[in-house]
Coordinates of C-alpha atoms in Angstrom, one line a residue:
M548 CA -6.8 5.5 -14.7
S549 CA -6.7 7.6 -11.5
G550 CA -3.5 8.3 -9.7
V551 CA -2.7 8.1 -6.0
E552 CA -2.6 10.9 -3.5
H553 CA -0.4 11.9 -0.6
L554 CA -1.2 10.2 2.7
H555 CA -3.5 12.2 5.0
E556 CA -2.6 10.1 8.0
L557 CA -0.4 7.3 9.2
L558 CA -0.9 5.3 12.5
G559 CA -4.0 7.3 13.0
L560 CA -2.0 10.5 13.2
P561 CA -2.5 13.5 10.8
A562 CA 0.2 13.9 8.2
V563 CA 2.2 17.1 8.6
D564 CA 4.7 18.3 6.1
F565 CA 8.0 19.3 7.7
D566 CA 9.7 22.2 6.0
S567 CA 13.1 23.3 7.4
G568 CA 12.6 26.8 5.8
A569 CA 9.1 27.4 7.0
E570 CA 8.4 30.3 9.4
K571 CA 6.1 28.5 11.8
P572 CA 5.6 29.6 15.4
S573 CA 5.4 26.0 16.6
W574 CA 5.3 22.5 15.3
P575 CA 3.0 19.8 16.8
A576 CA 4.5 17.6 19.5
A577 CA 6.8 15.0 18.1
G578 CA 4.4 12.2 18.8
D579 CA 1.2 14.0 17.6
A580 CA 1.9 13.9 13.9
A581 CA 2.9 11.6 11.0
W582 CA 5.8 13.6 9.8
R583 CA 6.3 13.8 6.0
I584 CA 9.8 14.7 4.8
R585 CA 10.1 15.5 1.1
V586 CA 11.9 17.8 -1.3
D587 CA 11.2 19.2 -4.7
P588 CA 14.1 18.6 -7.0
Y589 CA 12.7 21.1 -9.5
D590 CA 12.5 24.0 -7.0
D591 CA 15.4 26.2 -7.8
E592 CA 14.6 28.6 -5.0
R593 CA 14.8 25.8 -2.4
D594 CA 17.6 23.7 -3.7
R595 CA 18.2 21.3 -0.9
S596 CA 18.7 17.5 -0.7
W597 CA 16.6 15.1 1.3
E598 CA 19.6 14.5 3.5
E599 CA 19.7 18.2 4.4
E600 CA 15.9 18.3 5.0
F601 CA 16.2 15.2 7.2
A602 CA 19.1 16.9 9.2
G603 CA 16.9 19.9 9.7
F604 CA 14.1 17.7 10.9
L605 CA 16.4 16.1 13.5
D606 CA 17.5 19.5 14.7
T607 CA 13.9 20.8 15.0
V608 CA 11.7 17.8 16.2
D609 CA 12.8 15.5 18.9
P610 CA 13.3 12.1 17.1
A611 CA 12.9 10.2 20.3
G612 CA 9.2 11.2 20.4
V613 CA 8.4 10.6 16.7
R614 CA 5.9 7.7 16.2
A615 CA 5.2 7.9 12.5
L616 CA 7.4 9.0 9.6
I617 CA 6.4 9.4 5.9
I618 CA 9.2 9.4 3.3
G619 CA 8.1 11.6 0.4
Q620 CA 9.9 12.6 -2.7
W621 CA 13.7 12.3 -2.1
G622 CA 15.0 13.4 -5.5
E623 CA 14.6 12.5 -9.2
S624 CA 12.3 9.5 -8.9
Y625 CA 13.8 7.7 -11.9
E626 CA 17.4 8.3 -10.9
E627 CA 17.8 7.6 -7.2
D628 CA 16.2 4.7 -5.4
S629 CA 14.8 4.6 -1.9
S630 CA 17.9 3.1 -0.4
Y631 CA 19.1 6.8 -0.1
P632 CA 16.4 8.0 2.4
I633 CA 16.1 4.5 4.0
G634 CA 19.8 4.5 4.7
L635 CA 19.7 7.9 6.4
L636 CA 16.8 6.8 8.5
T637 CA 18.3 3.5 9.6
A638 CA 21.6 5.2 10.4
A639 CA 19.7 7.3 12.9
A640 CA 17.6 4.4 14.3
D641 CA 19.0 4.8 17.8
R642 CA 17.5 8.2 17.9
F643 CA 14.0 7.1 16.8
T644 CA 13.3 5.1 19.9
S645 CA 9.4 5.5 19.7
L646 CA 9.0 4.9 15.9
E647 CA 6.1 2.7 15.1
A648 CA 5.2 3.4 11.5
V649 CA 7.0 4.2 8.3
F650 CA 5.7 4.8 4.8
V651 CA 8.2 4.9 1.9
G652 CA 7.4 6.6 -1.4
D653 CA 4.5 9.0 -0.6
L654 CA 4.6 10.5 -4.1
E655 CA 1.5 11.5 -6.0
M656 CA 1.0 11.4 -9.8
E657 CA 2.3 15.0 -10.4
E658 CA 5.6 14.0 -8.7
A659 CA 6.0 10.6 -10.3
E660 CA 3.8 7.8 -11.8
I661 CA 3.6 5.0 -9.3
S662 CA 5.7 2.7 -11.6
W663 CA 8.5 5.3 -11.9
I664 CA 9.2 5.3 -8.2
Q665 CA 12.5 3.5 -7.7
Q666 CA 12.3 1.4 -4.5
S667 CA 14.9 -0.9 -2.9
D668 CA 15.2 -3.4 -0.1
V669 CA 12.6 -2.0 2.3
T670 CA 13.2 -4.8 4.8
A671 CA 16.2 -2.8 6.0
L672 CA 13.6 -0.7 8.0
L673 CA 12.2 -3.8 9.7
T674 CA 15.7 -4.9 10.6
A675 CA 16.6 -1.5 12.0
F676 CA 13.3 -1.0 13.9
P677 CA 12.2 -4.2 15.6
G678 CA 9.3 -2.3 17.2
L679 CA 7.7 -1.2 14.0
V680 CA 4.0 -2.0 13.7
E681 CA 3.1 -0.5 10.4
L682 CA 5.1 -0.4 7.1
G683 CA 3.8 1.0 3.8
V684 CA 5.5 1.2 0.5
R685 CA 4.5 2.8 -2.8
G686 CA 6.1 1.7 -6.0
G687 CA 7.1 -1.7 -7.3
S688 CA 10.1 -0.9 -9.5
E689 CA 13.3 -2.4 -8.1
L690 CA 11.4 -3.3 -4.9
V691 CA 13.1 -6.0 -2.9
F692 CA 11.5 -7.9 0.0
P693 CA 13.6 -11.0 1.1
P694 CA 11.9 -13.3 3.6
L695 CA 12.5 -12.2 7.2
K696 CA 11.3 -12.5 10.8
H697 CA 9.7 -9.6 12.6
A698 CA 7.7 -10.0 15.8
S699 CA 5.9 -6.7 16.0
L700 CA 4.6 -5.8 12.5
R701 CA 0.8 -5.6 12.4
S702 CA 0.2 -3.9 9.1
L703 CA 2.0 -4.2 5.7
V704 CA 0.8 -2.3 2.6
V705 CA 2.5 -2.4 -0.7
E706 CA 1.0 -0.2 -3.4
S707 CA 2.2 -0.7 -7.0
G708 CA 1.2 -0.7 -10.6
G709 CA 2.9 -4.0 -11.0
L710 CA 4.2 -6.1 -8.0
P711 CA 7.0 -8.6 -8.9
A712 CA 6.3 -12.2 -8.0
Q713 CA 9.6 -12.3 -6.1
V714 CA 8.3 -9.6 -3.8
V715 CA 5.0 -11.4 -3.2
R716 CA 6.9 -14.6 -2.4
G717 CA 9.3 -12.8 0.0
V718 CA 6.4 -11.3 1.9
L719 CA 4.5 -14.6 2.1
D720 CA 7.7 -16.5 3.2
S721 CA 8.3 -14.1 6.0
E722 CA 7.5 -14.9 9.6
L723 CA 5.2 -12.1 10.8
P724 CA 3.2 -13.5 13.7
A725 CA 1.6 -10.2 14.7
L726 CA 0.4 -9.3 11.2
E727 CA -3.2 -8.3 11.2
R728 CA -3.5 -6.3 8.0
L729 CA -2.0 -7.2 4.6
E730 CA -2.7 -5.2 1.4
L731 CA -0.9 -6.0 -1.9
W732 CA -1.6 -4.0 -5.0
L733 CA -0.7 -6.7 -7.6
G734 CA -1.0 -4.5 -10.7
V735 CA -0.4 -5.5 -14.3
S736 CA 2.2 -7.5 -16.2
A737 CA 3.1 -4.5 -18.4
Y738 CA 4.5 -2.8 -15.4
G739 CA 6.2 -5.8 -13.8
G740 CA 3.2 -7.4 -12.0
D741 CA 4.1 -11.1 -12.8
A742 CA 2.6 -12.7 -9.7
T743 CA 0.0 -15.3 -10.3
A744 CA -2.8 -16.8 -8.2
D745 CA -0.5 -19.7 -7.6
D746 CA 2.0 -17.4 -5.9
L747 CA -0.7 -16.5 -3.4
A748 CA -1.2 -20.2 -2.3
P749 CA 0.8 -20.0 1.0
L750 CA -1.3 -17.0 2.0
L751 CA -4.6 -18.4 0.9
S752 CA -3.9 -21.7 2.6
G753 CA -4.3 -20.1 6.0
T754 CA -1.0 -21.4 7.2
R755 CA 0.7 -18.0 7.3
F756 CA 0.1 -15.0 9.5
P757 CA -2.2 -16.4 12.3
R758 CA -3.6 -13.0 13.4
L759 CA -4.5 -11.8 9.9
H760 CA -8.1 -10.4 9.7
H761 CA -7.8 -7.8 6.9
L762 CA -6.7 -9.0 3.4
G763 CA -6.5 -6.8 0.4
L764 CA -5.5 -8.3 -3.0
R765 CA -6.1 -5.1 -5.0
N766 CA -5.5 -3.4 -8.3
S767 CA -5.0 -6.7 -10.2
E768 CA -5.6 -7.6 -13.8
L769 CA -6.1 -11.2 -12.6
A770 CA -8.9 -10.2 -10.2
N771 CA -11.2 -13.0 -11.5
E772 CA -8.6 -15.7 -11.0
I773 CA -7.8 -14.4 -7.6
A774 CA -11.5 -14.3 -6.7
A775 CA -11.9 -17.9 -7.8
A776 CA -8.9 -18.9 -5.6
V777 CA -10.2 -16.9 -2.7
A778 CA -13.6 -18.6 -2.9
S779 CA -12.2 -21.8 -1.5
A780 CA -9.3 -20.4 0.5
P781 CA -9.1 -21.5 4.1
V782 CA -7.7 -18.1 5.2
V783 CA -11.1 -16.4 4.4
A784 CA -12.8 -18.1 7.4
R785 CA -10.8 -15.8 9.9
L786 CA -11.0 -12.6 7.9
R787 CA -13.2 -9.7 8.9
T788 CA -12.5 -7.6 5.8
L789 CA -11.8 -8.8 2.2
D790 CA -10.7 -6.3 -0.4
L791 CA -10.6 -7.3 -4.0
S792 CA -11.1 -3.8 -5.3
S793 CA -9.5 -1.6 -8.0
G794 CA -9.0 -4.5 -10.5
T795 CA -10.7 -6.2 -13.4
L796 CA -13.3 -8.1 -11.5
G797 CA -16.2 -9.2 -13.6
D798 CA -19.3 -11.3 -13.4
E799 CA -17.3 -14.5 -13.5
G800 CA -15.2 -13.6 -10.5
A801 CA -18.2 -12.4 -8.5
A802 CA -20.0 -15.7 -9.3
A803 CA -17.1 -17.7 -8.0
L804 CA -17.2 -15.8 -4.7
L805 CA -21.0 -16.5 -4.4
E806 CA -20.6 -20.1 -5.2
G807 CA -17.7 -20.7 -2.9
Q808 CA -17.5 -20.7 0.9
P809 CA -19.9 -18.5 2.9
L810 CA -18.8 -14.9 3.2
T811 CA -21.5 -13.9 5.7
H812 CA -19.1 -13.7 8.6
L813 CA -17.3 -10.7 7.0
T814 CA -17.9 -7.1 8.1
T815 CA -16.8 -5.7 4.7
L816 CA -16.4 -7.0 1.2
D817 CA -14.8 -4.3 -0.9
L818 CA -15.2 -4.7 -4.7
H819 CA -15.2 -1.1 -5.8
H820 CA -13.9 -0.3 -9.2
H821 CA -15.3 -3.4 -10.9
F822 CA -16.9 -4.6 -14.2
L823 CA -20.0 -6.4 -12.8
T824 CA -23.3 -6.1 -14.6
P825 CA -26.3 -4.8 -12.5
P826 CA -27.9 -8.2 -12.2
V827 CA -24.8 -9.7 -10.6
E828 CA -24.3 -6.7 -8.4
R829 CA -27.8 -7.3 -7.1
R830 CA -27.0 -11.0 -6.5
V831 CA -23.9 -10.0 -4.4
T832 CA -25.8 -7.5 -2.3
E833 CA -28.8 -9.7 -1.8
A834 CA -26.6 -12.6 -0.7
L835 CA -24.5 -10.6 1.8
E836 CA -26.1 -7.4 3.0
P837 CA -29.0 -9.1 4.9
H838 CA -26.3 -10.8 7.0
G839 CA -24.8 -7.4 8.0
V840 CA -21.9 -7.5 5.5
R841 CA -21.1 -4.0 4.1
V842 CA -20.6 -4.5 0.3
D843 CA -18.8 -1.7 -1.6
L844 CA -19.8 -2.0 -5.3
S845 CA -19.1 1.6 -6.2
E846 CA -17.3 2.7 -9.4
R847 CA -18.8 0.3 -11.9
C848 CA -16.6 0.6 -15.0
E849 CA -17.0 -0.1 -18.7
P850 CA -14.4 -1.8 -20.8
W851 CA -12.4 0.4 -23.1
D852 CA -13.6 0.5 -26.7
N853 CA -16.3 -2.1 -26.2
R854 CA -13.6 -4.8 -26.0
G855 CA -15.2 -6.9 -23.4
A856 CA -12.9 -8.6 -20.9
A857 CA -9.9 -7.5 -22.9
G858 CA -10.8 -3.9 -22.3
R859 CA -10.9 -4.1 -18.5
Y860 CA -8.3 -2.1 -16.6
T861 CA -7.0 -1.6 -13.1
T862 CA -7.2 1.7 -11.1
V863 CA -3.5 2.2 -11.2
A864 CA -0.9 0.9 -13.6
E865 CA 1.7 3.3 -14.9

């Protein structure tokens, strides 16, 4: 299973690592970068806390101009949860008057496996920043997302090796009238991913999120069940992009998609990292590509140890 990498951009802005100790002639303008703040708890030469690095950032970059902020490693990933950096950021909310996007937990595999990242109640950011349009989260452990109302949020991405059903329900019970993009990495049960296709019913019914046009239900060990549910889901009719990638999708799930409602209105169907056989791959492409649908069937996988369906795996778990 492959890991995840640091973000290269957020809000369309290039990611820039802030380093309070760096000798740099000039930083980009505050609004021209997605600023990543992180520390290395194992660096004895630069022994500093995330709070100290954040304070250095506030002294160096005008927070009133910052549009995008990336919260990277804030300490020992298995000891301190994200309420620590989130609390510091929300306490300074009155200074971040232009903030539009936040990503919490931008750690790659060498820093922490995705399921070791200790999250918290990330909705504190939405409460503190009513103008936020993008929120991204990496890590499902201890993640909390109670239902809330937020008028501005257009993109919500939750990356996990196992997303708790309670979090899924909290997201889907929220009132997010501006939401256009929703991406949930559902993961596997061994790492806390206990959401089922039934938990997705409010979303698939089309009664939630009236502006939604991109839906990603990714990295799931239940990819075939989800595909079968999506095949008849009313929400699909108003999507432009459908992403069921990175999971355990096989011929049975692909067949359900082909036998369900038409998908020819989509611009993109992303099924990369899959377990389809070549004949079914051809059926999918022949059914959709002539209608202008871009179909991503890259990364055909083979089950572990010739175990058939039982040997299928998601891209990210631990």
